[in-house]
PDB file of C-alpha atoms in Angstrom:
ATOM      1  CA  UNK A   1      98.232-212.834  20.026  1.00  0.00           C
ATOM      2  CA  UNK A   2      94.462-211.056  19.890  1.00  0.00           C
ATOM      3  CA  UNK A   3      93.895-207.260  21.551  1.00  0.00           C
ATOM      4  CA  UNK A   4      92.208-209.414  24.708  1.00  0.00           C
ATOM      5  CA  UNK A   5      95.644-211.094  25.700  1.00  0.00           C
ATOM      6  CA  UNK A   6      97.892-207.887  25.379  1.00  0.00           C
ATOM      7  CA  UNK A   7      95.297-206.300  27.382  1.00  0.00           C
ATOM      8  CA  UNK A   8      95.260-208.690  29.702  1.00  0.00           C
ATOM      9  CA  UNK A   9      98.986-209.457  29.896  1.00  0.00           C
ATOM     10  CA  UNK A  10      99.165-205.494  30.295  1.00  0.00           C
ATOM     11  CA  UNK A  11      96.956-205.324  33.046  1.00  0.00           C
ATOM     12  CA  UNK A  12      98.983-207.653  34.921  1.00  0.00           C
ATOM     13  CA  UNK A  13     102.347-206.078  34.421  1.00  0.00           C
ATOM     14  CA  UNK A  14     101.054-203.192  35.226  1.00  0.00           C
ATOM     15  CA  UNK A  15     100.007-204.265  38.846  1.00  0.00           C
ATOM     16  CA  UNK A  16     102.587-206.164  39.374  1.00  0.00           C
ATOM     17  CA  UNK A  17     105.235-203.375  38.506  1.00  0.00           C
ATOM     18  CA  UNK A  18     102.982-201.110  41.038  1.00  0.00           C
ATOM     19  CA  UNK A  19     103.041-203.587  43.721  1.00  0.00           C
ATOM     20  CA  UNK A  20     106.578-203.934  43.315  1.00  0.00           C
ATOM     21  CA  UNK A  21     107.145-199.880  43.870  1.00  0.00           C
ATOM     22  CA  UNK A  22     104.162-199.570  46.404  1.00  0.00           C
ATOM     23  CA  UNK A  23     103.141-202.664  48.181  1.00  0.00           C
ATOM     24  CA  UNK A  24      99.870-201.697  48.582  1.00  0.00           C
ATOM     25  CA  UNK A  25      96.445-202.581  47.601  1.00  0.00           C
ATOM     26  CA  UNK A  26      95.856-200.414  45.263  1.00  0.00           C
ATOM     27  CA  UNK A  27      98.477-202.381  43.147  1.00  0.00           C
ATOM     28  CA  UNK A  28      96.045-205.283  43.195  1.00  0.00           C
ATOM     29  CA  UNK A  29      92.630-203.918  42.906  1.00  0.00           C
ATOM     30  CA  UNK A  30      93.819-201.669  39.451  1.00  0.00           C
ATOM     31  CA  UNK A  31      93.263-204.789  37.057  1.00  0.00           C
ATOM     32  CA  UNK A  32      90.247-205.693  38.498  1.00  0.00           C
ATOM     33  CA  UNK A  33      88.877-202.098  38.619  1.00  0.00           C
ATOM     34  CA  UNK A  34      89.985-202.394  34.660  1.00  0.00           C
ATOM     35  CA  UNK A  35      88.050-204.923  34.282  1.00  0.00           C
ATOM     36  CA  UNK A  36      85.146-204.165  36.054  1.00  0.00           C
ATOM     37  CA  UNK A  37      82.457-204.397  33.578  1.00  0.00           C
ATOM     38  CA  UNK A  38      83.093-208.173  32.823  1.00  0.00           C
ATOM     39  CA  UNK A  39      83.746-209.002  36.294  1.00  0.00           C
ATOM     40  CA  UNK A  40      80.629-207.571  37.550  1.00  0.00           C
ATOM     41  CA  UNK A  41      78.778-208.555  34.403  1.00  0.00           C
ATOM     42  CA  UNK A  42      79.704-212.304  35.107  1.00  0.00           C
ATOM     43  CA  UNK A  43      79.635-211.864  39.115  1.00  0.00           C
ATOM     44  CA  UNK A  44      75.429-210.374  38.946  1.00  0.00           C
ATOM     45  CA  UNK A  45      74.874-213.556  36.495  1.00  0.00           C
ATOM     46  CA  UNK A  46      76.416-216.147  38.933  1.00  0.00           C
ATOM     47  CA  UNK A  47      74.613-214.641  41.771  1.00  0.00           C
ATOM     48  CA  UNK A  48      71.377-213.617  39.415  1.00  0.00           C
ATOM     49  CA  UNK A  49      71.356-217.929  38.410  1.00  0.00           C
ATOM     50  CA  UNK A  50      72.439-219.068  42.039  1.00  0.00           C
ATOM     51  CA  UNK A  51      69.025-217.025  43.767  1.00  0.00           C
ATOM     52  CA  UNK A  52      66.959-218.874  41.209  1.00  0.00           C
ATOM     53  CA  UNK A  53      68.395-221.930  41.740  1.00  0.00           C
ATOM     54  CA  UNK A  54      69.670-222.457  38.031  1.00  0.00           C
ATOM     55  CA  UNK A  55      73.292-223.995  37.326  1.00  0.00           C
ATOM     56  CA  UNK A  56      75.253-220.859  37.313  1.00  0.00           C
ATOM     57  CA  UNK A  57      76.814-222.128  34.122  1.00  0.00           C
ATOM     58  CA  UNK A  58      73.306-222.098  32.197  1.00  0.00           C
ATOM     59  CA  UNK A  59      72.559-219.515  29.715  1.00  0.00           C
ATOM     60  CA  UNK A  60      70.488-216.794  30.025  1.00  0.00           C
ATOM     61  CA  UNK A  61      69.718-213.709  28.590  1.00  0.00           C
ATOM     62  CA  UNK A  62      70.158-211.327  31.609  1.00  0.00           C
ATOM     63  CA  UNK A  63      74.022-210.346  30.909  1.00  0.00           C
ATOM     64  CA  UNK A  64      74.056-206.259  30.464  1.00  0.00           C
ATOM     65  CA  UNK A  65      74.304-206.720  26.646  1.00  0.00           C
ATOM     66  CA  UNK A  66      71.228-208.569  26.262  1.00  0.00           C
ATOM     67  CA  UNK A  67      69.391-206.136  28.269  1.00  0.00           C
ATOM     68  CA  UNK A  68      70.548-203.594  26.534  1.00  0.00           C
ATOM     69  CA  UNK A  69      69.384-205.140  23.349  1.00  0.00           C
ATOM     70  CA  UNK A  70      66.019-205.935  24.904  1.00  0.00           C
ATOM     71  CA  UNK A  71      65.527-201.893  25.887  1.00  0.00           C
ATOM     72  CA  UNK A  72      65.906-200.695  22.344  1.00  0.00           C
ATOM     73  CA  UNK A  73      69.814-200.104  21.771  1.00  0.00           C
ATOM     74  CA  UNK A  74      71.591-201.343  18.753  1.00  0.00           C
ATOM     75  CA  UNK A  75      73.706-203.935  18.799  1.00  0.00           C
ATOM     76  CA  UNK A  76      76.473-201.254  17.873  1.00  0.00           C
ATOM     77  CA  UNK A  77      74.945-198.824  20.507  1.00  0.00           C
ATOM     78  CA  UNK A  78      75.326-201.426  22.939  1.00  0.00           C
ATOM     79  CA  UNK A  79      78.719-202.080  22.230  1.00  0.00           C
ATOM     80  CA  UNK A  80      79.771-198.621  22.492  1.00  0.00           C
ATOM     81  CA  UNK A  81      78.292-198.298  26.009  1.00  0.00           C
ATOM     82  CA  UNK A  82      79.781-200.968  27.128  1.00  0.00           C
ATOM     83  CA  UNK A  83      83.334-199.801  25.542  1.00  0.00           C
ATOM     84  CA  UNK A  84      82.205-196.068  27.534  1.00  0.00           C
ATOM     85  CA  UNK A  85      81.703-197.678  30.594  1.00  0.00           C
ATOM     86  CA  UNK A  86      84.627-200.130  30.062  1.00  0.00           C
ATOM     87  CA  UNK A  87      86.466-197.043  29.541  1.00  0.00           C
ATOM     88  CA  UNK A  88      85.328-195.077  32.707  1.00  0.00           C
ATOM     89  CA  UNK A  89      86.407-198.228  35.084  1.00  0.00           C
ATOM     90  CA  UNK A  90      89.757-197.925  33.370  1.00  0.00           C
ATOM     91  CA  UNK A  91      90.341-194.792  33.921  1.00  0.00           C
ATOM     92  CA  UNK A  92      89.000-195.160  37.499  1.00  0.00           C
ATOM     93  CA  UNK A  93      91.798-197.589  37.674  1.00  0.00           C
ATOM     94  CA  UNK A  94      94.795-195.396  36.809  1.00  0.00           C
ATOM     95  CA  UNK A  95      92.841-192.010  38.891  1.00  0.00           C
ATOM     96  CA  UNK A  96      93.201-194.690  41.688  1.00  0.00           C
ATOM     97  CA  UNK A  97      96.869-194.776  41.574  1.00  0.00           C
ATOM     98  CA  UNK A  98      97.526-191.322  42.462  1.00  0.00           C
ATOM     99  CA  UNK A  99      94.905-190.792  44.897  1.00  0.00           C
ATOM    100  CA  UNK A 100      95.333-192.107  48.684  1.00  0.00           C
ATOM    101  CA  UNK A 101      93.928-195.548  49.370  1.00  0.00           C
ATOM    102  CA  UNK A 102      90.473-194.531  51.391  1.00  0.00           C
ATOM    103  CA  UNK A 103      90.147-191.711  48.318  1.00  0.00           C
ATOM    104  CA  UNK A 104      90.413-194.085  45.709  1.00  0.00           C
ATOM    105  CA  UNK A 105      87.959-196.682  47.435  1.00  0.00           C
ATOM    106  CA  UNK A 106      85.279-193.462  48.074  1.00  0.00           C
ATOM    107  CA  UNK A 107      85.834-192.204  44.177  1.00  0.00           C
ATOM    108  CA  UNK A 108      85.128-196.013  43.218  1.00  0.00           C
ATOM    109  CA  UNK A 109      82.649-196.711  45.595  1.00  0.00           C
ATOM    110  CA  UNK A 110      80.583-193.692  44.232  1.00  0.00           C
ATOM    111  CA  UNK A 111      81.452-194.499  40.329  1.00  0.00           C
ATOM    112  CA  UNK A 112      79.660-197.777  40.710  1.00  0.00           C
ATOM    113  CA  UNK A 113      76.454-196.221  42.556  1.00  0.00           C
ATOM    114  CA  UNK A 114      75.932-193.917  39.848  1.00  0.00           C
ATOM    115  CA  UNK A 115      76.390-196.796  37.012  1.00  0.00           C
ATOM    116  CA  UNK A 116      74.328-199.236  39.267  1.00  0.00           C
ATOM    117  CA  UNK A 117      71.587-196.455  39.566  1.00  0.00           C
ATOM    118  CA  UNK A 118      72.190-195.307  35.716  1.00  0.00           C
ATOM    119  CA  UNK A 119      71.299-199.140  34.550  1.00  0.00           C
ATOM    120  CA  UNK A 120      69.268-199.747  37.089  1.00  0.00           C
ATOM    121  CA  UNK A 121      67.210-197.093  35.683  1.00  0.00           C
ATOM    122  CA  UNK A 122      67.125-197.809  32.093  1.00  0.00           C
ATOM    123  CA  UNK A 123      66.301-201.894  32.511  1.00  0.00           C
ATOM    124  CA  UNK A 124      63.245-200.066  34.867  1.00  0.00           C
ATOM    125  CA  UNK A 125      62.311-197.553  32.531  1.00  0.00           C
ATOM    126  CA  UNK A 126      61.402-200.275  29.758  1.00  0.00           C
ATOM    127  CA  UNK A 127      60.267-202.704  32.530  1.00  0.00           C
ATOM    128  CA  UNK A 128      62.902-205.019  32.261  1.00  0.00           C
ATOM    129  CA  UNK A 129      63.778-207.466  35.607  1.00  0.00           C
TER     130      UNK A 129
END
């Protein structure tokens, strides 16, 4: 088994066993929160393909990787940001269990403004659309 499917399989224990305690919401939106930078990343290229009316299976080079390629990172840069903000998400996840539910959606809610803002800025900066 690879690193992906113990994460993944770990992820899903995880909010199942929460759900099981709790009941709540929280206990379902951890994993995705983990896993926000794919999910978004793949999400903002559906939508990104669907507006220009492209198959939203077609490749392109507008995932966050390639435009952080295209703005002067390293391929190894790149990956590190991406672990860093992987990283942040995850740990959003597990502040969000110990935090009341409208708490954890306001902490998250202003996380992803700041990201959205932070790479919104830097594909601007080097005039990237």
């Amino acid at each position: 088994m690879d690193c992906s499917n113990t994460v993944g399989i770990l992820l899903a224990v995880a909010g199942l066993m929460y759900l099981q305690d709790r009941g709540s919401f929280s206990a379902l939106a951890m994993p995705v929160m983990a896993l926000g930078v794919p999910l978004a990343d793949t999400s903002v290229a559906i939508a990104r393909r669907f507006i220009r009316g492209v198959s939203p299976i077609a490749a392109d080079r507008g995932h966050l990787h390639h435009r952080l390629l295209d703005i002067g990172y390293s391929p190894r840069a790149a990956v590190l940001f991406l672990h860093a903000l992987s990283f942040c998400f995850a740990a959003l996840a597990v502040v969000s269990l110990f935090v009341s539910g409208i708490a954890s959606i306001l902490v998250g809610a202003f996380f992803l403004a700041v990201v959205v803002g932070f790479v919104g800025r830097m594909t601007r900066d080097k005039g990237i659309e």
